[in-house]
Tab-separated table of C-alpha atoms (C1' of nucleotides) and ligand atoms in Angstrom:
chain	number	residue	atom	x	y	z
A	1	MET	CA	5.117	-1.976	-4.450
A	2	LYS	CA	2.942	-4.091	-6.676
A	3	ILE	CA	0.122	-6.226	-5.415
A	4	SER	CA	-0.122	-9.663	-6.988
A	5	ASN	CA	-3.069	-10.092	-9.293
A	6	THR	CA	-4.019	-13.274	-7.488
A	7	VAL	CA	-5.267	-10.919	-4.795
A	8	GLU	CA	-7.906	-9.700	-7.206
A	9	TRP	CA	-8.808	-13.282	-8.105
A	10	ALA	CA	-9.082	-14.201	-4.449
A	11	ILE	CA	-11.355	-11.272	-3.692
A	12	HIS	CA	-13.626	-12.130	-6.588
A	13	CYS	CA	-13.827	-15.755	-5.543
A	14	CYS	CA	-14.686	-14.857	-1.978
A	15	THR	CA	-17.315	-12.404	-3.142
A	16	LEU	CA	-18.910	-14.978	-5.378
A	17	LEU	CA	-18.923	-17.577	-2.630
A	18	ALA	CA	-20.295	-15.066	-0.148
A	19	GLY	CA	-23.309	-14.519	-2.368
A	20	LEU	CA	-24.143	-18.199	-2.583
A	21	PRO	CA	-26.542	-20.178	-0.395
A	22	GLU	CA	-24.905	-21.797	2.600
A	23	ASP	CA	-25.122	-25.350	1.330
A	24	VAL	CA	-23.521	-24.681	-2.041
A	25	ASN	CA	-19.836	-24.993	-2.723
A	26	LEU	CA	-17.673	-24.545	-5.784
A	27	SER	CA	-14.499	-26.375	-6.712
A	28	ALA	CA	-11.296	-24.619	-7.659
A	29	LYS	CA	-11.919	-25.685	-11.229
A	30	ASP	CA	-15.364	-24.118	-11.256
A	31	LEU	CA	-14.065	-20.881	-9.800
A	32	ALA	CA	-11.263	-20.774	-12.342
A	33	GLU	CA	-13.668	-21.406	-15.193
A	34	TYR	CA	-16.049	-18.763	-13.956
A	35	HIS	CA	-13.369	-16.107	-13.782
A	36	GLY	CA	-11.440	-17.222	-16.808
A	37	VAL	CA	-8.157	-17.742	-14.998
A	38	PRO	CA	-5.785	-20.746	-14.899
A	39	HIS	CA	-7.024	-23.410	-12.531
A	40	PRO	CA	-3.800	-24.783	-11.007
A	41	TYR	CA	-2.581	-21.354	-10.102
A	42	LEU	CA	-5.826	-20.133	-8.657
A	43	ALA	CA	-5.839	-23.294	-6.562
A	44	LYS	CA	-2.716	-22.058	-4.801
A	45	ALA	CA	-4.451	-18.864	-3.782
A	46	LEU	CA	-7.483	-20.775	-2.572
A	47	GLN	CA	-5.229	-22.979	-0.495
A	48	MET	CA	-3.789	-19.941	1.235
A	49	LEU	CA	-7.250	-18.630	1.954
A	50	SER	CA	-8.241	-21.959	3.422
A	51	ASN	CA	-5.050	-22.191	5.489
A	52	ASP	CA	-5.874	-18.828	6.976
A	53	GLY	CA	-9.383	-19.927	7.844
A	54	ILE	CA	-11.153	-17.692	5.361
A	55	LEU	CA	-12.417	-20.538	3.228
A	56	LYS	CA	-13.596	-23.952	4.316
A	57	THR	CA	-12.880	-26.952	2.120
A	58	ILE	CA	-15.198	-29.847	1.479
A	59	SER	CA	-13.264	-32.769	0.098
A	60	GLY	CA	-14.470	-35.739	-1.820
A	61	PRO	CA	-16.839	-35.740	-4.771
A	62	LYS	CA	-19.116	-32.707	-4.889
A	63	GLY	CA	-16.552	-31.066	-2.701
A	64	GLY	CA	-15.097	-27.642	-3.107
A	65	TYR	CA	-14.778	-24.373	-1.275
A	66	ARG	CA	-17.215	-22.313	0.670
A	67	LEU	CA	-16.876	-19.395	3.027
A	68	ALA	CA	-15.701	-20.413	6.490
A	69	SER	CA	-17.539	-17.681	8.328
A	70	LYS	CA	-20.196	-15.020	7.890
A	71	PRO	CA	-19.582	-12.591	5.009
A	72	ASP	CA	-19.658	-9.620	7.379
A	73	SER	CA	-16.726	-10.947	9.371
A	74	VAL	CA	-14.359	-11.155	6.420
A	75	SER	CA	-12.689	-7.964	5.251
A	76	LEU	CA	-10.676	-7.064	2.185
A	77	LEU	CA	-7.676	-6.803	4.463
A	78	ASP	CA	-8.061	-10.409	5.566
A	79	ILE	CA	-7.928	-11.564	1.980
A	80	VAL	CA	-5.078	-9.294	0.943
A	81	LEU	CA	-2.920	-10.338	3.891
A	82	SER	CA	-3.729	-13.984	3.352
A	83	ILE	CA	-2.363	-13.845	-0.186
A	84	GLU	CA	0.409	-11.283	0.186
A	85	GLY	CA	1.539	-12.272	3.649
A	86	ASN	CA	1.462	-9.889	6.546
A	87	ASP	CA	4.989	-8.593	6.442
A	88	SER	CA	5.446	-4.867	6.365
A	89	CYS	CA	6.022	-3.516	2.886
A	90	PHE	CA	8.843	-1.320	4.173
A	91	GLY	CA	11.833	-3.263	5.346
A	92	CYS	CA	14.290	-1.130	7.262
A	93	GLU	CA	17.810	-2.450	6.889
A	94	GLU	CA	19.320	-0.145	9.476
A	95	ILE	CA	21.709	1.469	7.079
A	96	ARG	CA	22.397	4.219	9.559
A	97	GLN	CA	24.467	1.588	11.320
A	98	GLN	CA	26.708	1.144	8.305
A	99	GLY	CA	29.430	3.234	6.726
A	100	PRO	CA	32.444	5.042	8.099
A	101	THR	CA	30.575	7.260	10.533
A	102	ALA	CA	28.619	4.550	12.274
A	103	LEU	CA	29.230	3.849	15.915
A	104	LYS	CA	30.225	0.316	16.675
A	105	ARG	CA	27.242	-1.727	17.711
A	106	SER	CA	26.299	0.839	20.275
A	107	LEU	CA	22.866	1.072	21.781
A	108	SER	CA	22.571	4.596	20.480
A	109	TYR	CA	19.994	3.449	17.977
A	110	LYS	CA	17.309	2.655	20.442
A	111	ARG	CA	14.009	3.744	19.002
A	112	PRO	CA	12.924	3.425	15.394
A	113	CYS	CA	13.660	6.562	13.447
A	114	LEU	CA	11.081	8.877	11.934
A	115	ILE	CA	11.563	7.376	8.490
A	116	ALA	CA	10.636	3.887	9.545
A	117	SER	CA	7.805	4.950	11.804
A	118	ALA	CA	6.301	7.162	9.120
A	119	MET	CA	6.373	4.307	6.634
A	120	TRP	CA	4.816	1.943	9.134
A	121	LYS	CA	2.151	4.416	10.132
A	122	ALA	CA	1.228	4.915	6.500
A	123	GLU	CA	0.887	1.195	6.085
A	124	ASN	CA	-1.362	1.052	9.125
A	125	VAL	CA	-3.843	3.598	7.809
A	126	TRP	CA	-3.818	1.652	4.554
A	127	ARG	CA	-4.704	-1.515	6.400
A	128	ALA	CA	-7.362	0.192	8.470
A	129	GLU	CA	-9.036	1.380	5.288
A	130	LEU	CA	-9.162	-2.119	3.853
A	131	GLU	CA	-10.350	-3.539	7.146
A	132	LYS	CA	-13.496	-1.438	6.852
A	133	VAL	CA	-14.722	-3.152	3.708
A	134	LYS	CA	-16.412	-6.487	4.399
A	135	LEU	CA	-17.538	-9.106	1.922
A	136	THR	CA	-21.114	-8.137	2.746
A	137	HIS	CA	-20.568	-4.731	1.184
A	138	LEU	CA	-19.207	-6.250	-1.985
A	139	VAL	CA	-22.063	-8.712	-2.315
A	140	ASP	CA	-24.586	-5.949	-1.735
A	141	GLN	CA	-23.079	-3.777	-4.406
A	142	VAL	CA	-23.174	-6.592	-6.923
A	143	LYS	CA	-26.853	-7.095	-6.213
A	144	VAL	CA	-27.615	-3.424	-6.678
A	145	GLU	CA	-25.435	-2.593	-9.620
A	146	ALA	CA	-25.106	-5.730	-11.670
A	147	ASP	CA	-26.751	-5.978	-15.052
A	148	PRO	CA	-29.876	-8.187	-14.814
A	149	ARG	CA	-28.788	-10.094	-17.895
A	150	GLN	CA	-25.535	-11.066	-16.236
A	151	MET	CA	-27.325	-12.036	-13.037
A	152	LYS	CA	-29.468	-14.372	-15.102
A	153	LYS	CA	-26.502	-15.847	-16.928
A	154	THR	CA	-24.681	-16.388	-13.666
A	155	GLN	CA	-27.696	-18.067	-12.115
A	156	GLU	CA	-28.000	-20.408	-15.069
A	157	TRP	CA	-24.329	-21.232	-14.888
A	158	LEU	CA	-24.607	-21.994	-11.189
A	159	ASN	CA	-27.664	-24.180	-11.691
A	160	ASP	CA	-25.806	-26.012	-14.393
A	161	LYS	CA	-22.904	-26.705	-12.054
A	162	TYR	CA	-25.197	-27.708	-9.272
A	163	ASN	CA	-27.371	-30.053	-11.321
A	164	SER	CA	-24.402	-31.854	-12.772
A	165	LYS	CA	-23.483	-32.955	-9.308
B	1	MET	CA	3.684	-5.549	-1.920
B	2	LYS	CA	7.322	-5.013	-1.117
B	3	ILE	CA	9.039	-1.662	-1.296
B	4	SER	CA	12.504	-1.677	-2.806
B	5	ASN	CA	15.305	-1.062	-0.357
B	6	THR	CA	16.717	1.617	-2.643
B	7	VAL	CA	13.818	3.682	-1.362
B	8	GLU	CA	15.400	3.610	2.054
B	9	TRP	CA	18.760	4.553	0.569
B	10	ALA	CA	17.200	7.422	-1.330
B	11	ILE	CA	15.498	8.776	1.752
B	12	HIS	CA	18.707	8.647	3.736
B	13	CYS	CA	20.640	10.408	0.981
B	14	CYS	CA	18.063	13.158	0.732
B	15	THR	CA	18.023	13.598	4.497
B	16	LEU	CA	21.799	13.869	4.630
B	17	LEU	CA	21.845	16.396	1.786
B	18	ALA	CA	19.036	18.352	3.375
B	19	GLY	CA	21.109	18.842	6.498
B	20	LEU	CA	24.085	20.219	4.613
B	21	PRO	CA	24.935	23.873	3.911
B	22	GLU	CA	23.593	25.141	0.599
B	23	ASP	CA	26.926	25.342	-1.164
B	24	VAL	CA	28.045	21.818	-0.382
B	25	ASN	CA	27.382	18.877	-2.628
B	26	LEU	CA	28.242	15.219	-2.436
B	27	SER	CA	29.030	12.851	-5.284
B	28	ALA	CA	27.288	9.530	-5.754
B	29	LYS	CA	30.483	7.833	-4.666
B	30	ASP	CA	30.595	9.841	-1.439
B	31	LEU	CA	26.977	9.062	-0.646
B	32	ALA	CA	27.540	5.373	-1.329
B	33	GLU	CA	30.602	5.309	0.880
B	34	TYR	CA	28.809	7.131	3.664
B	35	HIS	CA	25.915	4.700	3.722
B	36	GLY	CA	27.933	1.611	2.967
B	37	VAL	CA	25.992	0.624	-0.136
B	38	PRO	CA	27.179	-0.221	-3.679
B	39	HIS	CA	27.956	2.895	-5.659
B	40	PRO	CA	26.770	1.974	-9.181
B	41	TYR	CA	23.404	0.883	-7.932
B	42	LEU	CA	22.816	3.838	-5.684
B	43	ALA	CA	23.727	6.039	-8.651
B	44	LYS	CA	20.655	4.741	-10.460
B	45	ALA	CA	18.410	5.834	-7.636
B	46	LEU	CA	20.044	9.250	-7.513
B	47	GLN	CA	19.451	9.629	-11.237
B	48	MET	CA	15.759	8.984	-10.770
B	49	LEU	CA	15.606	11.556	-8.014
B	50	SER	CA	17.321	14.071	-10.207
B	51	ASN	CA	15.086	13.281	-13.180
B	52	ASP	CA	12.112	13.987	-10.994
B	53	GLY	CA	13.533	17.287	-9.886
B	54	ILE	CA	14.174	16.310	-6.294
B	55	LEU	CA	17.939	16.525	-6.568
B	56	LYS	CA	20.024	18.950	-8.550
B	57	THR	CA	23.240	17.747	-10.134
B	58	ILE	CA	26.520	19.586	-10.432
B	59	SER	CA	28.745	17.965	-12.995
B	60	GLY	CA	32.426	18.163	-13.475
B	61	PRO	CA	35.107	17.845	-10.823
B	62	LYS	CA	33.880	18.828	-7.379
B	63	GLY	CA	30.457	18.119	-8.736
B	64	GLY	CA	27.814	15.946	-7.178
B	65	TYR	CA	24.279	16.152	-5.886
B	66	ARG	CA	22.465	18.613	-3.735
B	67	LEU	CA	18.836	19.194	-2.929
B	68	ALA	CA	16.963	20.933	-5.725
B	69	SER	CA	14.538	22.745	-3.452
B	70	LYS	CA	13.878	23.627	0.165
B	71	PRO	CA	13.798	20.652	2.554
B	72	ASP	CA	10.286	21.542	3.665
B	73	SER	CA	8.915	21.146	0.160
B	74	VAL	CA	10.087	17.571	-0.297
B	75	SER	CA	8.020	14.822	1.279
B	76	LEU	CA	8.613	11.141	1.850
B	77	LEU	CA	5.961	10.490	-0.756
B	78	ASP	CA	7.902	12.421	-3.396
B	79	ILE	CA	10.920	10.231	-2.830
B	80	VAL	CA	8.995	6.977	-2.666
B	81	LEU	CA	7.119	7.694	-5.883
B	82	SER	CA	10.262	8.821	-7.640
B	83	ILE	CA	11.918	5.477	-6.984
B	84	GLU	CA	8.935	3.148	-7.118
B	85	GLY	CA	7.048	4.893	-9.880
B	86	ASN	CA	3.611	6.332	-9.343
B	87	ASP	CA	1.518	3.482	-10.637
B	88	SER	CA	-1.185	2.206	-8.370
B	89	CYS	CA	-0.153	-0.873	-6.433
B	90	PHE	CA	-3.499	-2.507	-7.226
B	91	GLY	CA	-3.894	-3.320	-10.893
B	92	CYS	CA	-7.451	-4.217	-11.755
B	93	GLU	CA	-7.529	-6.579	-14.697
B	94	GLU	CA	-11.266	-6.439	-15.163
B	95	ILE	CA	-11.752	-10.113	-14.598
B	96	ARG	CA	-15.453	-9.603	-14.186
B	97	GLN	CA	-15.423	-9.191	-17.944
B	98	GLN	CA	-14.026	-12.667	-18.441
B	99	GLY	CA	-15.445	-16.136	-18.162
B	100	PRO	CA	-18.626	-17.731	-19.385
B	101	THR	CA	-21.055	-15.382	-17.680
B	102	ALA	CA	-19.554	-12.153	-18.962
B	103	LEU	CA	-21.548	-9.944	-21.252
B	104	LYS	CA	-19.850	-9.242	-24.530
B	105	ARG	CA	-18.012	-5.952	-24.380
B	106	SER	CA	-21.085	-4.206	-23.187
B	107	LEU	CA	-21.021	-0.867	-21.474
B	108	SER	CA	-22.587	-2.402	-18.416
B	109	TYR	CA	-19.337	-2.061	-16.564
B	110	LYS	CA	-19.373	1.653	-16.335
B	111	ARG	CA	-18.096	2.658	-12.935
B	112	PRO	CA	-15.263	1.042	-11.057
B	113	CYS	CA	-16.478	-1.583	-8.663
B	114	LEU	CA	-16.231	-1.382	-4.884
B	115	ILE	CA	-13.235	-3.660	-4.848
B	116	ALA	CA	-11.120	-1.429	-7.018
B	117	SER	CA	-12.270	1.779	-5.426
B	118	ALA	CA	-11.618	0.450	-1.932
B	119	MET	CA	-8.110	-0.555	-2.908
B	120	TRP	CA	-7.457	2.787	-4.512
B	121	LYS	CA	-8.866	4.705	-1.588
B	122	ALA	CA	-6.630	2.762	0.775
B	123	GLU	CA	-3.637	3.647	-1.352
B	124	ASN	CA	-4.653	7.297	-1.242
B	125	VAL	CA	-4.726	7.484	2.531
B	126	TRP	CA	-1.346	5.762	2.488
B	127	ARG	CA	0.024	8.406	0.181
B	128	ALA	CA	-1.519	11.224	2.177
B	129	GLU	CA	0.231	9.957	5.270
B	130	LEU	CA	3.616	9.954	3.557
B	131	GLU	CA	2.962	13.356	2.052
B	132	LYS	CA	2.777	14.814	5.554
B	133	VAL	CA	6.370	13.999	6.406
B	134	LYS	CA	8.846	16.470	4.936
B	135	LEU	CA	12.616	16.279	4.859
B	136	THR	CA	12.676	19.077	7.410
B	137	HIS	CA	11.115	16.784	9.977
B	138	LEU	CA	13.694	14.111	9.349
B	139	VAL	CA	16.604	16.510	9.611
B	140	ASP	CA	15.203	17.955	12.812
B	141	GLN	CA	14.848	14.553	14.382
B	142	VAL	CA	18.419	13.664	13.533
B	143	LYS	CA	19.626	16.842	15.211
B	144	VAL	CA	17.635	16.114	18.344
B	145	GLU	CA	18.182	12.416	18.703
B	146	ALA	CA	21.532	11.636	17.193
B	147	ASP	CA	24.423	10.608	19.370
B	148	PRO	CA	26.899	13.525	19.723
B	149	ARG	CA	29.758	11.196	18.980
B	150	GLN	CA	28.261	10.274	15.660
B	151	MET	CA	27.547	13.891	14.825
B	152	LYS	CA	31.212	14.613	15.418
B	153	LYS	CA	32.347	11.707	13.286
B	154	THR	CA	30.046	12.767	10.500
B	155	GLN	CA	31.283	16.330	10.655
B	156	GLU	CA	34.862	15.166	10.421
B	157	TRP	CA	34.025	12.931	7.499
B	158	LEU	CA	32.336	15.808	5.712
B	159	ASN	CA	35.255	18.170	6.332
B	160	ASP	CA	37.560	15.527	5.009
B	161	LYS	CA	35.553	15.254	1.818
B	162	TYR	CA	35.305	18.974	1.472
B	163	ASN	CA	38.996	19.687	2.043
B	164	SER	CA	40.094	17.133	-0.475
B	165	LYS	CA	38.374	19.117	-3.165
C	1	DT	C1'	43.615	23.760	-24.377
C	2	DT	C1'	44.103	19.697	-21.894
C	3	DA	C1'	43.392	16.303	-18.495
C	4	DA	C1'	40.739	14.840	-14.850
C	5	DT	C1'	36.345	14.335	-12.585
C	6	DT	C1'	31.525	13.569	-12.426
C	7	DG	C1'	26.695	12.489	-13.734
C	8	DC	C1'	23.932	10.301	-17.490
C	9	DG	C1'	21.930	6.632	-20.101
C	10	DG	C1'	22.096	2.364	-22.370
C	11	DA	C1'	23.374	-2.360	-22.341
C	12	DT	C1'	24.056	-6.415	-19.766
C	13	DA	C1'	24.546	-10.057	-16.334
C	14	DT	C1'	22.769	-12.112	-12.181
C	15	DA	C1'	19.461	-12.990	-8.479
C	16	DA	C1'	14.566	-13.231	-6.910
C	17	DT	C1'	10.131	-13.470	-7.442
C	18	DT	C1'	6.074	-14.515	-9.628
C	19	DT	C1'	3.489	-17.414	-12.397
C	20	DA	C1'	2.166	-21.863	-13.957
C	21	DT	C1'	2.175	-27.063	-13.929
C	22	DC	C1'	2.441	-31.648	-12.222
C	23	DC	C1'	1.732	-35.638	-9.291
C	24	DG	C1'	1.093	-38.354	-4.958
C	25	DT	C1'	-1.757	-38.655	-0.793
C	26	DG	C1'	-5.858	-38.712	1.697
C	27	DA	C1'	-10.728	-37.915	2.132
C	28	DT	C1'	-15.573	-38.724	0.676
C	29	DA	C1'	-19.936	-39.616	-1.725
C	30	DG	C1'	-22.303	-43.071	-4.120
D	1	DC	C1'	-14.851	-50.457	-3.679
D	2	DT	C1'	-14.278	-46.861	-6.917
D	3	DA	C1'	-14.427	-42.578	-8.987
D	4	DT	C1'	-14.069	-37.872	-7.705
D	5	DC	C1'	-12.018	-34.090	-5.571
D	6	DA	C1'	-8.995	-31.024	-2.666
D	7	DC	C1'	-4.492	-30.594	-0.393
D	8	DG	C1'	0.430	-30.205	-0.256
D	9	DG	C1'	4.931	-30.540	-2.002
D	10	DA	C1'	8.009	-30.387	-5.785
D	11	DT	C1'	9.253	-28.321	-9.980
D	12	DA	C1'	9.648	-25.610	-14.302
D	13	DA	C1'	9.070	-21.435	-16.955
D	14	DA	C1'	8.528	-16.590	-17.330
D	15	DT	C1'	8.939	-12.229	-15.690
D	16	DT	C1'	11.061	-8.587	-12.533
D	17	DA	C1'	14.156	-6.835	-9.664
D	18	DT	C1'	18.745	-6.155	-8.566
D	19	DA	C1'	23.392	-5.129	-9.445
D	20	DT	C1'	27.242	-3.930	-12.583
D	21	DC	C1'	29.715	-2.025	-16.362
D	22	DC	C1'	31.155	1.224	-19.963
D	23	DG	C1'	31.261	5.058	-23.240
D	24	DC	C1'	29.516	9.883	-23.641
D	25	DA	C1'	28.780	14.703	-22.562
D	26	DA	C1'	29.404	18.290	-19.292
D	27	DT	C1'	32.334	20.837	-16.318
D	28	DT	C1'	36.366	22.541	-14.091
D	29	DA	C1'	41.246	22.964	-12.470
D	30	DA	C1'	45.642	23.616	-14.095
E	1	LIG	S1	15.461	2.786	11.233
E	1	LIG	FE1	15.304	4.615	10.016
E	1	LIG	S2	17.405	5.365	10.013
E	1	LIG	FE2	17.514	3.284	10.632
E	1	LIG	S3	17.891	2.249	8.725
E	1	LIG	FE3	15.670	2.144	9.097
E	1	LIG	S4	14.964	3.868	7.965
E	1	LIG	FE4	17.125	4.182	8.145
E	2	LIG	S1	-13.069	-3.337	-11.442
E	2	LIG	FE1	-13.565	-4.527	-9.673
E	2	LIG	S2	-14.781	-6.171	-10.509
E	2	LIG	FE2	-13.770	-5.295	-12.193
E	2	LIG	S3	-11.985	-6.555	-12.385
E	2	LIG	FE3	-11.370	-4.756	-11.183
E	2	LIG	S4	-11.624	-5.468	-9.150
E	2	LIG	FE4	-12.700	-6.935	-10.384
DNA sequence: TTAATTGCGGATATAATTTATCCGTGATAG
DNA sequence: CTATCACGGATAAATTATATCCGCAATTAA
């Protein structure tokens, strides 16, 4: 029941990209440098995001990643599922069909039991909650809450990247 | 984002115990045999449940486990957290404080960002959903839905265990 | 009191998973 | 054409999760 930390990286990358002008893109190396995380590993996460159509890749020199669609159409859930996979976190192994008291392969176990359905329902409300939060919201909060000094630093860093291309 | 399968075992054990008369208890070996799962490993899960006050242990011959409290005061969430631990599934590593644009250990990062709070809120609704389901509900469903033949088999198995003590 | 049974906790071995790295291929701007 | 860059597959290392074992203390039947 642990969420990989690459999920956090992925969310931060998407948020950063969502706040950028449309014609700007950042390479995996840039994104890794910006967040202070290992490049080759972050690249894997970015690949998943691009496979799932969340990011668009521009190859060749000056290439990199940018958001594939509008920031308000990408939710936290999209990113989380892209990295973690969309399997249910509760895997029922049907143990009621094992042991000495089990009936032999009967059809008596038709519908999912309360245990499994409760677990699945809980996961659904969890997903619904994450679905509500779009990248737009995250970008907006950064604009409102971020320290002006950091905004300035970030802008300079971006300009630096952009000019060197 | 995977839940250990011992969680499922634990829930099944608790449900079985919850359906038993008050003065009956089952040993770890019995529970393992009943569910067709390895005894030494299930024992670990039972220990956690007993450490967290969900199960009560009777030691010595004829000893074993029984529910520590009323079935309607134990929820799915209690069991899940007992086995999985109650850490949040989203671990924020404060990566906004890393990289070249970060401000040096300033207090500018006072409140948790939207990302973290959205993840935590989602986990809370998940927990609330599991909290709703008590062992009573599970026992009731078994009584209503279970195949009479299996009920009979189970009863015989239980009598067998009980008489041999 | 003694012998047998049972849960407890620590130590340990094995299997999976996560994390991290590398390189070859293809695409693209200059 | 050539240098740059991302993708994908393969692989290695580190970390967790899973599964097992054994000696100890507690309890009870005889
Ligand atoms: S469906 Fe329910 S009863 Fe059957 S194995 Fe899964 S959790 Fe257990
Ligand atoms: S608090 Fe938010 S911004 Fe900071 S590291 Fe955690 S997820 Fe990222």
